[in-house]
C-alpha positions as MATLAB code, in Angstrom:
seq = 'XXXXXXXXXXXXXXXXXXXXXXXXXXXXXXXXXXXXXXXXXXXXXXXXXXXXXXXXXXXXXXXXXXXXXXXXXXX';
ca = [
    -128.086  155.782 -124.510;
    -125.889  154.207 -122.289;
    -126.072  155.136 -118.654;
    -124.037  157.528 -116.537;
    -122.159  155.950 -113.828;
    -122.574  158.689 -111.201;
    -119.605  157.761 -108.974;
    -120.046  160.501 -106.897;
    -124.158  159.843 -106.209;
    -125.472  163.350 -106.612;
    -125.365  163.660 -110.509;
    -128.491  165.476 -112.034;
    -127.304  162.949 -115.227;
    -128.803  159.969 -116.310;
    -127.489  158.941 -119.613;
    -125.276  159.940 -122.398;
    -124.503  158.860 -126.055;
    -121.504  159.288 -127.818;
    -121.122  160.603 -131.250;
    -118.058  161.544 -133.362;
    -118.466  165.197 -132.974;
    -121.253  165.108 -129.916;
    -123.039  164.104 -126.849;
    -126.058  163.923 -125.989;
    -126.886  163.608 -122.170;
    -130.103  162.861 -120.720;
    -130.556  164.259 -117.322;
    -132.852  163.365 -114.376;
    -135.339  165.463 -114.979;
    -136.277  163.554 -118.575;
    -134.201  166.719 -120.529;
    -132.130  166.072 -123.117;
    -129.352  168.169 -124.974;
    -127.093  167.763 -127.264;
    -123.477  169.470 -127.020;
    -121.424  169.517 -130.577;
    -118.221  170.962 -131.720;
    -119.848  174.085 -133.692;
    -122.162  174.747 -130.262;
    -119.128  174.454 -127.399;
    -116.161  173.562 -129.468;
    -113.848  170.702 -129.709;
    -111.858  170.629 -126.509;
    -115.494  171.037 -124.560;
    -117.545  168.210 -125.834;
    -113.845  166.110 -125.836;
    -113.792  166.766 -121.882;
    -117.672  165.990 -121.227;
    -116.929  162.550 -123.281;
    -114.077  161.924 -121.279;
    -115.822  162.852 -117.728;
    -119.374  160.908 -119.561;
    -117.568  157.668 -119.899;
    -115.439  157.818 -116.061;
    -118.848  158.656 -114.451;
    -118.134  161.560 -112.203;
    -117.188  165.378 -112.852;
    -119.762  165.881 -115.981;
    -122.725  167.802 -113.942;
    -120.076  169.873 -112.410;
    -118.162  170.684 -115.916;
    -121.339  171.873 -117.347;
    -122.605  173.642 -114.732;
    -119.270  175.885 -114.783;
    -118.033  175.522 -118.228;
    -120.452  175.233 -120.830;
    -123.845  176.528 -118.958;
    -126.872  176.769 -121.600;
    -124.375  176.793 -124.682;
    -125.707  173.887 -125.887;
    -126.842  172.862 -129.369;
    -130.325  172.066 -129.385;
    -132.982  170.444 -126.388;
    -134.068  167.172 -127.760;
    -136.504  166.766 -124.928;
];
C-alpha cells in the first residue's frame, strides 16, 4: 500500500492501493476497506483515487459521500 500524504494533518487515513476498478484504504485505526465500482459506483471510487493520490480531501469525501457503502472490511 502506498501511503497517504495527509496534507492537511488530521486524516484518520493511512494508506491506500490502487486498483483498476478499486481502492483499498487503510485507516489509522489498523481498518481496512475496500471501495469498488459495483459497491459506490464509478464516479465515487474515481474521486477517492483522485483525492488518494493528492493527499488531502479523502477522509472528508467519505465521511459525506460514501459513509459505510463500502465493499467489504479487509481488516
Amino acid at each position: 500500500m502506498k501511503t497517504y500524504k495527509n496534507l492537511s494533518g488530521n486524516s484518520g487515513i493511512k494508506a491506500y492501493q490502487i486498483s483498476q476498478q478499486s481502492i483499498r484504504i487503510a485507516f489509522s485505526d489498523g481498518s481496512v476497506y475496500l471501495y469498488n465500482y459495483a459497491s459506490n459506483g464509478k464516479r465515487a471510487v474515481e474521486i477517492m483515487k483522485g483525492l488518494a493520490e493528492k493527499g488531502i480531501g479523502l477522509t472528508t469525501y467519505i465521511n459525506q459521500e460514501v459513509r459505510d457503502q463500502y465493499a467489504e472490511k479487509l481488516k
